[in-house]
């Protein structure tokens, strides 16, 4: 039995950011990519696209960040498009808005209907500089049930940049090693002649 490469290794990966409107998806990606906070982001209509190159274990990896619209009228018309070929998912809720947290069940179910079940996911509670109405323990239970790591942060605070960077780099690490495991597969080599049977922090 031999370890055999199935396909060329990739270094560009698609990450979608999902969650209700106004939970701060755009400000999170903007903070990560630009290192700043935008206090008047335009409402995302369809998809807002950003790209970031990170280095994981000495290897450059490009994350294509798809910041999706939270409004149902935009989301449902584009769901098939933006979930297609997704490599990882960031689920975002607003820790000051319980409804955005309870809506996560809907978002998880939707992602499961379009994506492979083993797609890496991370749960992010944003806006923890405000009055928190979703306890960390409650969010952690939800994350544990769905096999996700939980981060709590605030895209508004300059002091949270390193934490936000950790969120995306943790996801990049998960993507890289999952991609590597799918890049190689165990396959029996045929012995017949002429046969060539050649991968938590808060503010």
Coordinates of C-alpha atoms in Angstrom, one line a residue:
X1 CA 0.0 0.0 0.0
X2 CA 1.4 3.4 -1.0
X3 CA 0.7 7.0 -0.4
X4 CA -0.2 8.5 -3.8
X5 CA -0.9 12.0 -4.9
X6 CA -4.3 12.4 -6.4
X7 CA -4.0 15.9 -7.9
X8 CA -1.8 19.0 -7.9
X9 CA -1.7 20.7 -4.5
X10 CA -3.7 23.9 -4.3
X11 CA -2.8 27.1 -2.5
X12 CA -5.9 29.3 -3.2
X13 CA -8.9 28.6 -1.1
X14 CA -12.5 30.0 -0.9
X15 CA -13.8 31.1 2.5
X16 CA -17.4 32.3 2.9
X17 CA -18.5 34.5 5.8
X18 CA -22.1 34.0 6.7
X19 CA -24.5 35.3 9.3
X20 CA -27.4 37.8 9.7
X21 CA -27.3 41.4 8.4
X22 CA -25.5 43.9 10.6
X23 CA -23.4 41.4 12.6
X24 CA -20.2 42.9 11.3
X25 CA -19.1 40.5 8.5
X26 CA -17.8 43.3 6.3
X27 CA -16.0 45.0 9.2
X28 CA -14.3 41.8 10.2
X29 CA -12.9 41.1 6.7
X30 CA -12.0 44.8 6.3
X31 CA -10.2 44.8 9.6
X32 CA -8.3 41.7 8.7
X33 CA -7.4 42.7 5.2
X34 CA -6.8 46.5 5.7
X35 CA -5.9 46.6 9.4
X36 CA -8.5 49.3 10.0
X37 CA -12.2 49.7 11.0
X38 CA -14.8 51.1 8.7
X39 CA -17.6 52.6 10.7
X40 CA -19.9 53.1 7.7
X41 CA -19.7 50.0 5.6
X42 CA -22.2 49.9 2.7
X43 CA -24.7 47.1 2.9
X44 CA -23.5 44.1 1.1
X45 CA -25.6 43.3 -1.9
X46 CA -24.8 39.8 -3.2
X47 CA -21.1 39.2 -2.3
X48 CA -18.2 41.5 -1.3
X49 CA -14.9 39.9 -2.3
X50 CA -11.5 40.3 -0.7
X51 CA -8.2 38.4 -1.0
X52 CA -5.5 37.9 1.6
X53 CA -2.2 36.0 1.3
X54 CA -1.1 34.3 4.6
X55 CA 2.0 32.2 5.3
X56 CA 1.3 28.9 7.0
X57 CA 4.4 26.8 7.9
X58 CA 6.5 28.7 5.4
X59 CA 4.0 28.2 2.6
X60 CA 2.0 31.1 1.1
X61 CA -1.8 30.5 1.0
X62 CA -4.3 32.8 -0.7
X63 CA -7.6 33.2 1.1
X64 CA -10.5 34.4 -1.1
X65 CA -13.0 35.9 1.3
X66 CA -16.6 36.0 0.2
X67 CA -18.5 38.3 2.5
X68 CA -22.1 37.4 1.8
X69 CA -25.3 39.4 2.1
X70 CA -27.4 38.5 5.2
X71 CA -30.7 39.7 3.7
X72 CA -32.9 36.7 2.6
X73 CA -33.9 38.3 -0.7
X74 CA -30.2 38.5 -1.8
X75 CA -29.0 35.3 -0.1
X76 CA -31.5 32.8 -1.6
X77 CA -31.0 34.0 -5.1
X78 CA -27.3 33.5 -4.9
X79 CA -26.9 30.6 -2.4
X80 CA -25.9 28.0 -5.0
X81 CA -23.3 30.3 -6.5
X82 CA -21.5 31.5 -3.3
X83 CA -21.6 28.1 -1.5
X84 CA -20.1 26.3 -4.6
X85 CA -16.6 25.0 -4.1
X86 CA -16.4 26.4 -0.6
X87 CA -13.2 25.4 1.3
X88 CA -14.2 26.9 4.7
X89 CA -16.9 28.8 6.5
X90 CA -16.8 31.6 9.0
X91 CA -20.2 31.9 10.9
X92 CA -20.6 35.3 12.5
X93 CA -23.1 36.6 15.1
X94 CA -23.5 39.8 17.1
X95 CA -22.9 39.1 20.8
X96 CA -25.2 42.1 21.6
X97 CA -28.1 40.7 19.5
X98 CA -29.6 37.4 20.6
X99 CA -31.6 37.0 17.4
X100 CA -28.4 36.9 15.3
X101 CA -27.3 34.0 17.6
X102 CA -30.5 32.0 17.4
X103 CA -30.4 32.4 13.6
X104 CA -27.1 30.4 13.5
X105 CA -29.1 27.2 13.4
X106 CA -30.6 28.3 10.1
X107 CA -27.2 29.3 8.8
X108 CA -25.7 25.9 9.8
X109 CA -28.5 24.0 8.1
X110 CA -28.2 26.0 5.0
X111 CA -24.4 25.5 4.7
X112 CA -24.8 21.8 5.3
X113 CA -27.3 21.6 2.4
X114 CA -24.8 23.1 0.0
X115 CA -21.4 22.1 1.3
X116 CA -19.5 18.9 2.2
X117 CA -20.0 18.0 5.8
X118 CA -16.3 18.1 6.6
X119 CA -15.8 21.7 5.4
X120 CA -13.9 23.5 8.3
X121 CA -16.0 26.1 10.2
X122 CA -15.2 28.7 12.8
X123 CA -17.8 30.6 15.0
X124 CA -17.2 34.2 15.6
X125 CA -19.0 36.4 18.1
X126 CA -18.5 40.0 17.0
X127 CA -19.1 43.4 18.7
X128 CA -18.0 42.3 22.2
X129 CA -17.2 45.9 22.9
X130 CA -20.9 46.4 23.4
X131 CA -23.5 45.1 26.0
X132 CA -23.2 41.4 25.7
X133 CA -26.5 39.4 25.6
X134 CA -25.1 36.1 24.4
X135 CA -22.9 34.4 27.1
X136 CA -19.6 32.8 26.1
X137 CA -20.7 29.5 27.7
X138 CA -23.9 29.4 25.6
X139 CA -22.0 30.1 22.4
X140 CA -19.3 27.6 23.3
X141 CA -22.0 24.9 23.7
X142 CA -23.3 25.7 20.3
X143 CA -19.8 25.6 18.8
X144 CA -19.1 22.2 20.5
X145 CA -22.3 20.7 19.1
X146 CA -21.3 21.7 15.6
X147 CA -17.6 20.9 16.0
X148 CA -16.4 24.5 15.6
X149 CA -13.9 26.6 17.5
X150 CA -15.3 29.8 19.0
X151 CA -13.7 33.2 18.9
X152 CA -15.2 36.4 20.4
X153 CA -13.9 39.8 19.2
X154 CA -14.7 43.3 18.1
X155 CA -13.7 44.5 14.7
X156 CA -14.1 48.0 16.0
X157 CA -11.1 47.9 18.4
X158 CA -7.6 48.3 17.1
X159 CA -6.4 46.1 20.0
X160 CA -8.3 43.2 18.5
X161 CA -6.5 43.1 15.2
X162 CA -4.2 40.2 16.4
X163 CA -7.2 38.3 17.6
X164 CA -9.0 38.8 14.3
X165 CA -5.8 37.7 12.4
X166 CA -5.7 34.6 14.5
X167 CA -9.3 33.8 13.5
X168 CA -8.5 33.7 9.8
X169 CA -5.1 32.1 10.2
X170 CA -6.6 29.3 12.4
X171 CA -9.1 28.7 9.5
X172 CA -6.2 28.8 7.0
X173 CA -4.4 26.2 9.0
X174 CA -7.5 23.9 9.1
X175 CA -7.9 24.3 5.3
X176 CA -4.3 23.6 4.6
X177 CA -4.1 20.3 6.5
X178 CA -7.5 19.2 5.3
X179 CA -6.4 19.9 1.8
X180 CA -3.2 18.0 2.3
X181 CA -5.1 15.0 3.6
X182 CA -7.4 15.0 0.6
X183 CA -4.5 15.6 -1.7
X184 CA -3.1 12.2 -0.8
X185 CA -4.9 8.9 -0.7
X186 CA -4.0 5.4 0.3
X187 CA -4.3 3.1 -2.7
X188 CA -3.1 -0.4 -3.4
X189 CA -0.5 -0.6 -6.0
X190 CA -1.2 -3.4 -8.6
X191 CA 1.5 -6.0 -9.0
X192 CA 0.5 -7.1 -12.5
X193 CA 3.0 -6.3 -15.3
X194 CA 2.5 -3.2 -17.5
X195 CA 0.2 -1.5 -14.9
X196 CA 1.2 2.0 -13.6
X197 CA -0.9 3.0 -10.6
X198 CA 0.8 6.1 -9.9
X199 CA -3.6 14.2 0.7
X200 CA -10.2 31.9 22.2
X201 CA -10.0 35.2 22.9
X202 CA -12.2 38.2 23.6
X203 CA -11.6 41.9 23.8

